[in-house]
CSV table of C-alpha atoms and ligand atoms in Angstrom, one decimal:
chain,number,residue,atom,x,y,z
A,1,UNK,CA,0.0,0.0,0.0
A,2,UNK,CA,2.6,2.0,0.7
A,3,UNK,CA,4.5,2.4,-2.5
A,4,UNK,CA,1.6,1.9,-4.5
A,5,UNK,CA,1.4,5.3,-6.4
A,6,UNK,CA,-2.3,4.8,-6.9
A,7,UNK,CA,-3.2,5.0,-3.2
A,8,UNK,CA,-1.3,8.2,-2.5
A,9,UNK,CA,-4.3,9.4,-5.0
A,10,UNK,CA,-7.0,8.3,-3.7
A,11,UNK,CA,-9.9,10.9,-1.9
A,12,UNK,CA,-10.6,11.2,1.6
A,13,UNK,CA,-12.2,12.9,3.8
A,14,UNK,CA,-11.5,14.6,6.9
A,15,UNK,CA,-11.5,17.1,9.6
A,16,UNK,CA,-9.4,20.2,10.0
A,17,UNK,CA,-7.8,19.7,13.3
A,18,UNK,CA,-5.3,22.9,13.1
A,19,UNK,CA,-4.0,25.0,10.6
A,20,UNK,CA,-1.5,28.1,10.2
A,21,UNK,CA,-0.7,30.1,7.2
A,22,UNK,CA,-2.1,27.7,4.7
A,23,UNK,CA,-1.1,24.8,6.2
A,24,UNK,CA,-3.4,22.5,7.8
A,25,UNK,CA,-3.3,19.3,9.8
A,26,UNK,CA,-6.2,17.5,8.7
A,27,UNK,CA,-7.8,14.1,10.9
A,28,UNK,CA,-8.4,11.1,8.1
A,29,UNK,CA,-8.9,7.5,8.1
A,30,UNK,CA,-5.5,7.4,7.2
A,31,UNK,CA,-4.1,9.4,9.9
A,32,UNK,CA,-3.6,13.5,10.4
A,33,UNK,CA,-2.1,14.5,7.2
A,34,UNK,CA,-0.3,17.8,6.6
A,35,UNK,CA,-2.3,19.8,4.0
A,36,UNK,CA,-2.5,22.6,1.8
A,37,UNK,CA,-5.5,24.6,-0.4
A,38,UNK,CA,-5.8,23.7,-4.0
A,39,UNK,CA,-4.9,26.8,-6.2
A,40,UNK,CA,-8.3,26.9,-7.6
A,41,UNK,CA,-9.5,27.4,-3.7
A,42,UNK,CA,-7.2,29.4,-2.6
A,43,UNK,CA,-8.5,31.9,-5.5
A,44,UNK,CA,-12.0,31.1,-4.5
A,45,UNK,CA,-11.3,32.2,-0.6
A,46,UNK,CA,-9.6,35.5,-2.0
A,47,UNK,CA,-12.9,36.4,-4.2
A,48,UNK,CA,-15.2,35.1,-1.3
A,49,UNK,CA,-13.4,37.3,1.6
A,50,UNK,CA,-13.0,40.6,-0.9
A,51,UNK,CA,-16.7,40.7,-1.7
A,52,UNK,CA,-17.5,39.6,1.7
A,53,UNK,CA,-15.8,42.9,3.0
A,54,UNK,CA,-18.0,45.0,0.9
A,55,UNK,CA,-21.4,43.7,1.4
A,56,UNK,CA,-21.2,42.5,4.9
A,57,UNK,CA,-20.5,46.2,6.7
A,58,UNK,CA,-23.5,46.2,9.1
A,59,UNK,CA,-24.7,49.6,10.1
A,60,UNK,CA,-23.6,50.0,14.1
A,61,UNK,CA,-26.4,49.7,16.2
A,62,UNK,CA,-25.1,53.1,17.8
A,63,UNK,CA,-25.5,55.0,14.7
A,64,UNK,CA,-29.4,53.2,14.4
A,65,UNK,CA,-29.7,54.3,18.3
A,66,UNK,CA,-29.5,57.6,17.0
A,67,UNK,CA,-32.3,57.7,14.5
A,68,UNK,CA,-35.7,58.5,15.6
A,69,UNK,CA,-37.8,55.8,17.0
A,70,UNK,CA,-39.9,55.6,13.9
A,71,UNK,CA,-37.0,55.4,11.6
A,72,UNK,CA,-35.7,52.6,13.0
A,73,UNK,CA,-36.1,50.7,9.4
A,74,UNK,CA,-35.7,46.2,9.6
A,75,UNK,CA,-31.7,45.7,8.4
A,76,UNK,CA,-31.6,42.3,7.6
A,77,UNK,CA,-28.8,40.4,6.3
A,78,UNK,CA,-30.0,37.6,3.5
A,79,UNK,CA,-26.6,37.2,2.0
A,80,UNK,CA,-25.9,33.9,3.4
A,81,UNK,CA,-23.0,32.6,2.1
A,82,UNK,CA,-22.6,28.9,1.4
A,83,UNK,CA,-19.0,28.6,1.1
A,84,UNK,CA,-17.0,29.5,4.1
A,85,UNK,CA,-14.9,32.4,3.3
A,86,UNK,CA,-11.8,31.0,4.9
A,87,UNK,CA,-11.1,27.2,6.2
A,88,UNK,CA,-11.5,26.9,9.6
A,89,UNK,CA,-10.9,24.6,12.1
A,90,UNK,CA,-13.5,21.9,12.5
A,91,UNK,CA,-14.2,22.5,8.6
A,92,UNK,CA,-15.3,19.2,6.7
A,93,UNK,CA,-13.0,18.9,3.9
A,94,UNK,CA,-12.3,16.4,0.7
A,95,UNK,CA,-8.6,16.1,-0.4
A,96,UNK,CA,-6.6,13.2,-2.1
A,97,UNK,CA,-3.3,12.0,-0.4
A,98,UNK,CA,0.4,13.1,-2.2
A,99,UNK,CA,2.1,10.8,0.3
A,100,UNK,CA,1.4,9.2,3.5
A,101,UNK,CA,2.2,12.5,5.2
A,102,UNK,CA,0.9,15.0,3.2
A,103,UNK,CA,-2.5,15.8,1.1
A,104,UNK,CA,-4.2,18.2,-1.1
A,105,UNK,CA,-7.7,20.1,-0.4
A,106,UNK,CA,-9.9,20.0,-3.2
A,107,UNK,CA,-13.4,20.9,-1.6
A,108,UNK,CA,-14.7,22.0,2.1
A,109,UNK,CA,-17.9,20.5,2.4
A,110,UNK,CA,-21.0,23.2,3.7
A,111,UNK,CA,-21.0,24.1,7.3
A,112,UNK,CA,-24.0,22.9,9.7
A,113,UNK,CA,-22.6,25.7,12.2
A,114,UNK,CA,-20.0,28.3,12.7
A,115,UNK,CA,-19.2,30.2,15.6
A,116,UNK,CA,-17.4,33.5,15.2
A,117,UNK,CA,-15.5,36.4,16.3
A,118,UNK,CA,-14.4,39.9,14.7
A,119,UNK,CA,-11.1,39.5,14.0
A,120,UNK,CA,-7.9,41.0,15.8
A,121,UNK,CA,-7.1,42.7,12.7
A,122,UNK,CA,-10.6,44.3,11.8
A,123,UNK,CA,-11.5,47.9,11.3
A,124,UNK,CA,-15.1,49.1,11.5
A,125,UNK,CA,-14.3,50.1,7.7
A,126,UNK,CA,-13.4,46.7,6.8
A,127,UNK,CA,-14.6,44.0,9.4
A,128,UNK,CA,-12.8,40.8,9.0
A,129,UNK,CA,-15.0,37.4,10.1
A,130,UNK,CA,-12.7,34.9,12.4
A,131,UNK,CA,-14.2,31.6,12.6
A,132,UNK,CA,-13.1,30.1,15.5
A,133,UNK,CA,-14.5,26.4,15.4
A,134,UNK,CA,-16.8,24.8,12.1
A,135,UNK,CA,-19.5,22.2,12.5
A,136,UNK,CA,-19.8,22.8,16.5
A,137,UNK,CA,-22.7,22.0,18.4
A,138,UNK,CA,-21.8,23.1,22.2
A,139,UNK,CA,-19.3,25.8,23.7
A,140,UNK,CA,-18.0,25.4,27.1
A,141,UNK,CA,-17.8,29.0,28.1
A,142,UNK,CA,-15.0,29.4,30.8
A,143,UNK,CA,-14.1,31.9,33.4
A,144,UNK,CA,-12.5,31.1,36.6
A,145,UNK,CA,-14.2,31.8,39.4
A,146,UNK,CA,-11.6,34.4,40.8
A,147,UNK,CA,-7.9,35.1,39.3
A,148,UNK,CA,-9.0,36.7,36.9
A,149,UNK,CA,-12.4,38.1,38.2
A,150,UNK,CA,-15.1,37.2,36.2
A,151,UNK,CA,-16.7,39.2,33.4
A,152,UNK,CA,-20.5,38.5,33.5
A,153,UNK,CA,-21.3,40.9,30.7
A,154,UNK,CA,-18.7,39.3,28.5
A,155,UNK,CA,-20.4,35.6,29.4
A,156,UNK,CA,-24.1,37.6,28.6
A,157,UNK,CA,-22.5,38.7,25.2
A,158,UNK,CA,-21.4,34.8,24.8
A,159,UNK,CA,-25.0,33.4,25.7
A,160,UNK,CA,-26.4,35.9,23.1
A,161,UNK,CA,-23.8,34.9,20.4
A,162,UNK,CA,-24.4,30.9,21.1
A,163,UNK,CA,-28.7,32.0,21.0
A,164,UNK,CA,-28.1,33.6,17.7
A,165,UNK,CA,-26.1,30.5,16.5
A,166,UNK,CA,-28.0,27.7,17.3
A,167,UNK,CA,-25.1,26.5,19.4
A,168,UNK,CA,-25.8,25.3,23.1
A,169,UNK,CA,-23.6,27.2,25.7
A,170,UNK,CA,-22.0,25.7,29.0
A,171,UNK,CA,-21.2,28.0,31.8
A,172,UNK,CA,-18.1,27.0,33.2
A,173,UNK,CA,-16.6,28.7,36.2
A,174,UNK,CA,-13.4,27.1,36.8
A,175,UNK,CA,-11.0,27.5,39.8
A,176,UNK,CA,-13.6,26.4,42.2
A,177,UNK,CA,-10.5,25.8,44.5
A,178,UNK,CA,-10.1,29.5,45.2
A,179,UNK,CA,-11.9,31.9,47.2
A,180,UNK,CA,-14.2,33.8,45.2
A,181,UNK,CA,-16.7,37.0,46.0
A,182,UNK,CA,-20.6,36.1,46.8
A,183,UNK,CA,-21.7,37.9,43.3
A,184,UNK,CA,-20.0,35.0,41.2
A,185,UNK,CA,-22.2,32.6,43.1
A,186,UNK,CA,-25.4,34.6,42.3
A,187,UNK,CA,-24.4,35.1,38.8
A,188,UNK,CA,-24.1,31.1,38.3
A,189,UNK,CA,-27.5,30.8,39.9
A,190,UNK,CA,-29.1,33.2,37.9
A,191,UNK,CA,-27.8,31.6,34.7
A,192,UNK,CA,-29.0,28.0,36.0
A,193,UNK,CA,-32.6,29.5,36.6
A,194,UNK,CA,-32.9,31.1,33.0
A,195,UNK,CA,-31.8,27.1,32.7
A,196,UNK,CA,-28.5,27.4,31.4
A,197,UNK,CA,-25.9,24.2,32.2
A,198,UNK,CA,-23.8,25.1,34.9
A,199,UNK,CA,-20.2,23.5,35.9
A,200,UNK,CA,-18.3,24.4,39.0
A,201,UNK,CA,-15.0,23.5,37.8
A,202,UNK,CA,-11.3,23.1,39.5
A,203,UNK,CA,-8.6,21.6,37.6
A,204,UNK,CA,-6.3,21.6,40.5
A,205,UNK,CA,-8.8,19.7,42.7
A,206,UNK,CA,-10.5,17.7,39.7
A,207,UNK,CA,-13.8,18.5,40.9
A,208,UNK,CA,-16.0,18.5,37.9
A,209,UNK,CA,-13.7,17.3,35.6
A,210,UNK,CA,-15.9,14.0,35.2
A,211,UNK,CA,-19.2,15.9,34.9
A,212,UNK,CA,-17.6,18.0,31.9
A,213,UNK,CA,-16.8,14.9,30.2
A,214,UNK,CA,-20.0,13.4,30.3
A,215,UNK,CA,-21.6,16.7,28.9
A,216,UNK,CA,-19.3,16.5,26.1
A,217,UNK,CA,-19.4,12.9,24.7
A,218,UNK,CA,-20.5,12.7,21.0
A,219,UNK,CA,-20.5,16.6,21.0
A,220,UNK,CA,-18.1,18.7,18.9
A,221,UNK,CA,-17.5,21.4,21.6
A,222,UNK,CA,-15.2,24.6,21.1
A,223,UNK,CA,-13.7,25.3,24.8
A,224,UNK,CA,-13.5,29.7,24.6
A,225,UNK,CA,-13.5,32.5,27.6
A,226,UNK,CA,-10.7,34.9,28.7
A,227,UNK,CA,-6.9,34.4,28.9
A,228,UNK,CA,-5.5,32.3,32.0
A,229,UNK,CA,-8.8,31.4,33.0
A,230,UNK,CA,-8.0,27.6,32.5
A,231,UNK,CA,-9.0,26.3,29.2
A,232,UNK,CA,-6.3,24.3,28.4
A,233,UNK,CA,-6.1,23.3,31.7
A,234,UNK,CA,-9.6,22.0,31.4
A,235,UNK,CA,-9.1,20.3,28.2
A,236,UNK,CA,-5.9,18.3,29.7
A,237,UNK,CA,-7.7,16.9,31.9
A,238,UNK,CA,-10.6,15.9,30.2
A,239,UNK,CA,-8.4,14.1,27.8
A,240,UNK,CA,-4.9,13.4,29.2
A,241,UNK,CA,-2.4,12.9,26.6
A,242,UNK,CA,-4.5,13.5,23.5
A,243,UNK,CA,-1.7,15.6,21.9
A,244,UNK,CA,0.0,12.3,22.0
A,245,UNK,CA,-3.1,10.5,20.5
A,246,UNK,CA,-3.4,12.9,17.5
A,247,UNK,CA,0.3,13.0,16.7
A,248,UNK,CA,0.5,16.6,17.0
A,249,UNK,CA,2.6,18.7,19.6
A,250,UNK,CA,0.8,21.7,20.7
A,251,UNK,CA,1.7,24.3,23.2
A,252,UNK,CA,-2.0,24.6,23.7
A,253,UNK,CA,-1.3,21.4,26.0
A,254,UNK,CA,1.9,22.4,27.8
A,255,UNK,CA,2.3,22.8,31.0
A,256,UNK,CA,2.7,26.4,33.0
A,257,UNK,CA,1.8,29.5,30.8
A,258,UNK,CA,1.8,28.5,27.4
A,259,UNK,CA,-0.8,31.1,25.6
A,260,UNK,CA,-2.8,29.2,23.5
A,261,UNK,CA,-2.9,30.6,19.9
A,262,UNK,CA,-5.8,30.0,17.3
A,263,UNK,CA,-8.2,26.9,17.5
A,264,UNK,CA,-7.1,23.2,17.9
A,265,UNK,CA,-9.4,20.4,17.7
A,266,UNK,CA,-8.6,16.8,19.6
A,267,UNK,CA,-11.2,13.7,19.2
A,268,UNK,CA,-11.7,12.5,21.9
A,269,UNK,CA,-11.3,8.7,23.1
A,270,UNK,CA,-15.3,8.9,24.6
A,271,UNK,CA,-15.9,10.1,21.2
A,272,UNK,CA,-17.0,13.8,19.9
A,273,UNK,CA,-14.6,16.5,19.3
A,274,UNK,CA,-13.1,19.2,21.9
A,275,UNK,CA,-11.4,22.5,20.3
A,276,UNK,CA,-8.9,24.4,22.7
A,277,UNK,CA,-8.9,27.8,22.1
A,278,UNK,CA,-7.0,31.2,22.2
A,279,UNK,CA,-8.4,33.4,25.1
A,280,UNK,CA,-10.6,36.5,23.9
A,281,UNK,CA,-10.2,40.1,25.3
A,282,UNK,CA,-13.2,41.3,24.1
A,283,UNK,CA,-15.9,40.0,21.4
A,284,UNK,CA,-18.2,41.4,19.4
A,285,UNK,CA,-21.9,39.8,18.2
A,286,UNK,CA,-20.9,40.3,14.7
A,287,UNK,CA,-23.5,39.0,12.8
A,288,UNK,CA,-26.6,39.6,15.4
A,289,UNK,CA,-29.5,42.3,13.8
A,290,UNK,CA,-30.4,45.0,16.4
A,291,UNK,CA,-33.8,43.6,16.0
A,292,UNK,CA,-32.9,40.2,16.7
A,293,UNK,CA,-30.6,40.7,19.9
A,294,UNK,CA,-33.5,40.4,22.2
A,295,UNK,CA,-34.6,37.5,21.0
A,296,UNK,CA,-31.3,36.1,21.9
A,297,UNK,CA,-31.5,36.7,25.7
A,298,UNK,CA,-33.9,33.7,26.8
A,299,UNK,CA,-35.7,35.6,29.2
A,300,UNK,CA,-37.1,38.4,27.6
A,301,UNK,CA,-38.5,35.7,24.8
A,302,UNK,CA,-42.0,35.5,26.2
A,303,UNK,CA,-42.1,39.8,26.3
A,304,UNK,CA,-41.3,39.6,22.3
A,305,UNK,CA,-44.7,41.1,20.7
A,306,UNK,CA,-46.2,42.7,23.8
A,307,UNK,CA,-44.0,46.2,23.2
A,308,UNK,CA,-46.7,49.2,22.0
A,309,UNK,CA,-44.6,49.6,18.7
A,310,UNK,CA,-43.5,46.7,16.6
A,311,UNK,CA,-40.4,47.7,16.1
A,312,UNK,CA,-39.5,48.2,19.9
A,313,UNK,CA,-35.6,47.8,20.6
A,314,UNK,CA,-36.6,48.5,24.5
A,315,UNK,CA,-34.4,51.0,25.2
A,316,UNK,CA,-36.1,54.2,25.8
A,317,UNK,CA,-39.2,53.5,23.9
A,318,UNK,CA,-42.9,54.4,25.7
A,319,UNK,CA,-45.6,50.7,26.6
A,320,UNK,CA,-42.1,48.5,26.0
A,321,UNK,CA,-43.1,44.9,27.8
A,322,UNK,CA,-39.1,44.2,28.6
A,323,UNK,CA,-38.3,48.1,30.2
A,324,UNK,CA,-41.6,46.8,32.3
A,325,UNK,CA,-40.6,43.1,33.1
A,326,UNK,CA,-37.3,45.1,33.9
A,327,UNK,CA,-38.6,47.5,36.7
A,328,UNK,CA,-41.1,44.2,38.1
A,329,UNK,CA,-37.6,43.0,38.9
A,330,UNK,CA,-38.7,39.8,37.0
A,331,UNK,CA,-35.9,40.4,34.3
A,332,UNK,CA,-32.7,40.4,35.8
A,333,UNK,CA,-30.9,44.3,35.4
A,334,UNK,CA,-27.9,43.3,35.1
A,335,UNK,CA,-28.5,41.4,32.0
A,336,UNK,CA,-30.8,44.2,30.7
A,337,UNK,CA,-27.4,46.0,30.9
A,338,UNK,CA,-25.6,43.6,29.1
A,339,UNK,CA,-28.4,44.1,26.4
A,340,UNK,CA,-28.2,47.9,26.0
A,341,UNK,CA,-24.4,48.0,25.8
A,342,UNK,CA,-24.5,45.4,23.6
A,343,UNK,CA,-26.9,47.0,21.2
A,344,UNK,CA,-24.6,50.8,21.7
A,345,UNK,CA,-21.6,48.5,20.0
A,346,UNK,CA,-19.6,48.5,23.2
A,347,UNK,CA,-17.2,45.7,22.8
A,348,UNK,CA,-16.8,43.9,26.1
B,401,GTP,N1,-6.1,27.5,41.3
B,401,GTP,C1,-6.3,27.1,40.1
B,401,GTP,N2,-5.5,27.4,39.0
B,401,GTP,C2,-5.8,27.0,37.8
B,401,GTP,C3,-7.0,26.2,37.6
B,401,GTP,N3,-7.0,25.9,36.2
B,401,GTP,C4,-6.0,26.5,35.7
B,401,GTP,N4,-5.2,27.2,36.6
B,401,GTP,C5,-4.0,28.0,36.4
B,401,GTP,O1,-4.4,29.1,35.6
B,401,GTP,C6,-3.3,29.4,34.7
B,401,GTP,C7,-3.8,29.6,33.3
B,401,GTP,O2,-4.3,28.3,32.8
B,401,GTP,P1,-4.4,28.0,31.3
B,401,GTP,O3,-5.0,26.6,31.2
B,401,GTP,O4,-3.2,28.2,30.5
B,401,GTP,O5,-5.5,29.1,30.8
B,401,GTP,P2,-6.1,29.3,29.4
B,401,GTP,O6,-7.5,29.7,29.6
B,401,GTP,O7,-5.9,28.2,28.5
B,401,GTP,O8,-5.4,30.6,28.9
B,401,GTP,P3,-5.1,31.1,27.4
B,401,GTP,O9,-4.5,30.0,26.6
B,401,GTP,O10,-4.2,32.3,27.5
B,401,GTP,O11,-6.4,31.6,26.8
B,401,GTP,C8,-2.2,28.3,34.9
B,401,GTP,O12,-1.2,28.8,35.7
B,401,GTP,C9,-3.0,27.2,35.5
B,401,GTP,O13,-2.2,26.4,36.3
B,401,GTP,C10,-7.8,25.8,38.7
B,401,GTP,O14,-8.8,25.1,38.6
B,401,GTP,N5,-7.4,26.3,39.9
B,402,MG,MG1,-4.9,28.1,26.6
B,403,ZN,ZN1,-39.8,47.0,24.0
């Protein structure tokens, strides 16, 4: 088989477990091969990503804010695009073999799901789309209970991203072993009651670790949150020498303070998938209407309709069913907050 020329040609499929300047490490029946794009792809991704720049400038909510309340016109977004504009991690891809190392991408297969992030490099005159993890169907959202202090407006923005995505989120809080302040604890209750999964997590102690494991068999779940909040941490524990497994060395894996950089996807042995993931400052709902924001904050759902105007975006508007549900103290203010900065395009 091996120095048959003919098998080096055949097609296979696989999964993008990594990738870096054009090189990607792709997960195949016949092992992870080392891959690059097809010119006629590469071409393709260059076309997609320079008319995506154009088209896909949303108006900031902000500047909408600002226009009176009855000129507050739908802006919906119907290009959808079926080919992803760049390969991602957890893409689905078709390539045929040039050695036993090595292959050549010919196609990505379509996307069930996405999850994504404005990229580092973006400017609001040309946004850039980052996809952090392709064909995912849970995110364990992670924050440490204490060092650093969690962000719950950043987690809110997270819920509202996953809502918007179709993705179901996990709360994780990790670092259960360290003393944290009494407002972590009601934030995680709040988020079981709007009946959101939960995980009190410690990697040092292990507590939780099994519980996590469970929730992610047969999943494909992208592991995301803040810098030095545990994530790889997490993940080696879940899956203890999986680099190995894979055949890949990663310094998402390493011990001590290893930043992680980009995505990286493991199987894992339970089966399902787990991506690591580089931590995020701040994020942005790219790709969430003004319109359809509430809609992504579960509790405000059964409000949706009851506002005097249709087009109601509950801020400042008079007979608005969530600014009421708000001051019955029977939606949380804290997450109204994380709606209205949201919707002013403050990135945090
Ligand atoms: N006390 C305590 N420390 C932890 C726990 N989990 C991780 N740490 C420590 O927190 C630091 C950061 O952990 P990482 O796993 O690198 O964090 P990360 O989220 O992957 O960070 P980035 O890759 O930068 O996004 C390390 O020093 C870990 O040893 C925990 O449960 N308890
Ligand atoms: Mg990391
Ligand atoms: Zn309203």
């Amino acid at each position: 088989m091996i120095n048959d020329p003919e098998a080096h040609s055949e097609t296979l499929t696989g999964v993008v477990l990594n990738g870096a300047h054009g090189i990607y490490d792709v997960h195949t029946g016949a092992g992870v091969l080392r891959c690059t794009l097809r010119g006629k792809l590469k071409k393709a991704f260059a076309q997609a990503q320079s008319a995506k720049s154009v088209n896909k400038s949303r108006p900031r909510y902000d500047k909408m804010l600002a226009l009176p309340k009855s000129e507050r016109i739908e802006h919906r977004d119907s290009s959808v695009n079926a080919l992803p504009v760049r390969l991602s991690v957890g893409d689905y891809v078709k390539l045929h073999r040039l050695d036993s190392k090595t292959g050549l991408i010919d196609e990505i297969l379509p996307r069930s799901s996405e999850l994504t992030r404005k990229d580092a490099a973006s400017t609001e005159k040309k946004p850039v789309q980052q996809t952090m993890l392709a064909n995912l169907d849970q995110v364990a959202l992670v924050f440490a209970a204490a060092q650093p202090q969690p962000h719950f407006a950043m987690l809110d923005r997270y819920l509202a991203i996953c809502e918007s995505a179709g993705i179901r989120p996990i709360v994780c809080l990790n670092k259960l072993d360290l003393p944290h302040e009494p407002y972590v604890g009601e934030a995680a209750a709040l988020y079981a009651r709007l009946g959101y999964t939960v995980m009190w997590t410690s990697y040092k102690t292990g507590e939780g670790v099994d519980e996590l494991r469970q929730l992610l068999r047969d999943h494909t779940t992208l592991f995301s949150g803040p810098s030095g909040v545990g994530k790889s941490s997490l993940v080696n524990s879940i899956e203890p020498g999986m680099a190995i497994k894979t055949g890949l060395v990663s310094e998402a894996t390493g011990k001590g303070k290893h930043t992680t950089t980009g995505s990286q996807l493991y199987p894992l042995s339970g089966g399902g998938w787990l991506a690591d993931s580089a931590g995020i400052r701040a994020l942005a709902t790219y790709d969430i209407a003004p319109e359809d924001l509430a809609g992504c904050f579960v509790e405000f759902r059964p409000y949706l309709g009851e506002c005097l105007y249709s087009n109601c975006l509950h801020i400042d508007e008079d007979g608005c069913a969530i600014q009421q549900a708000v001051e019955d103290g029977v939606i949380d203010e804290r997450r109204y907050r994380s709606y209205t900065r949201i919707l002013s395009g403050e990135e945090r």
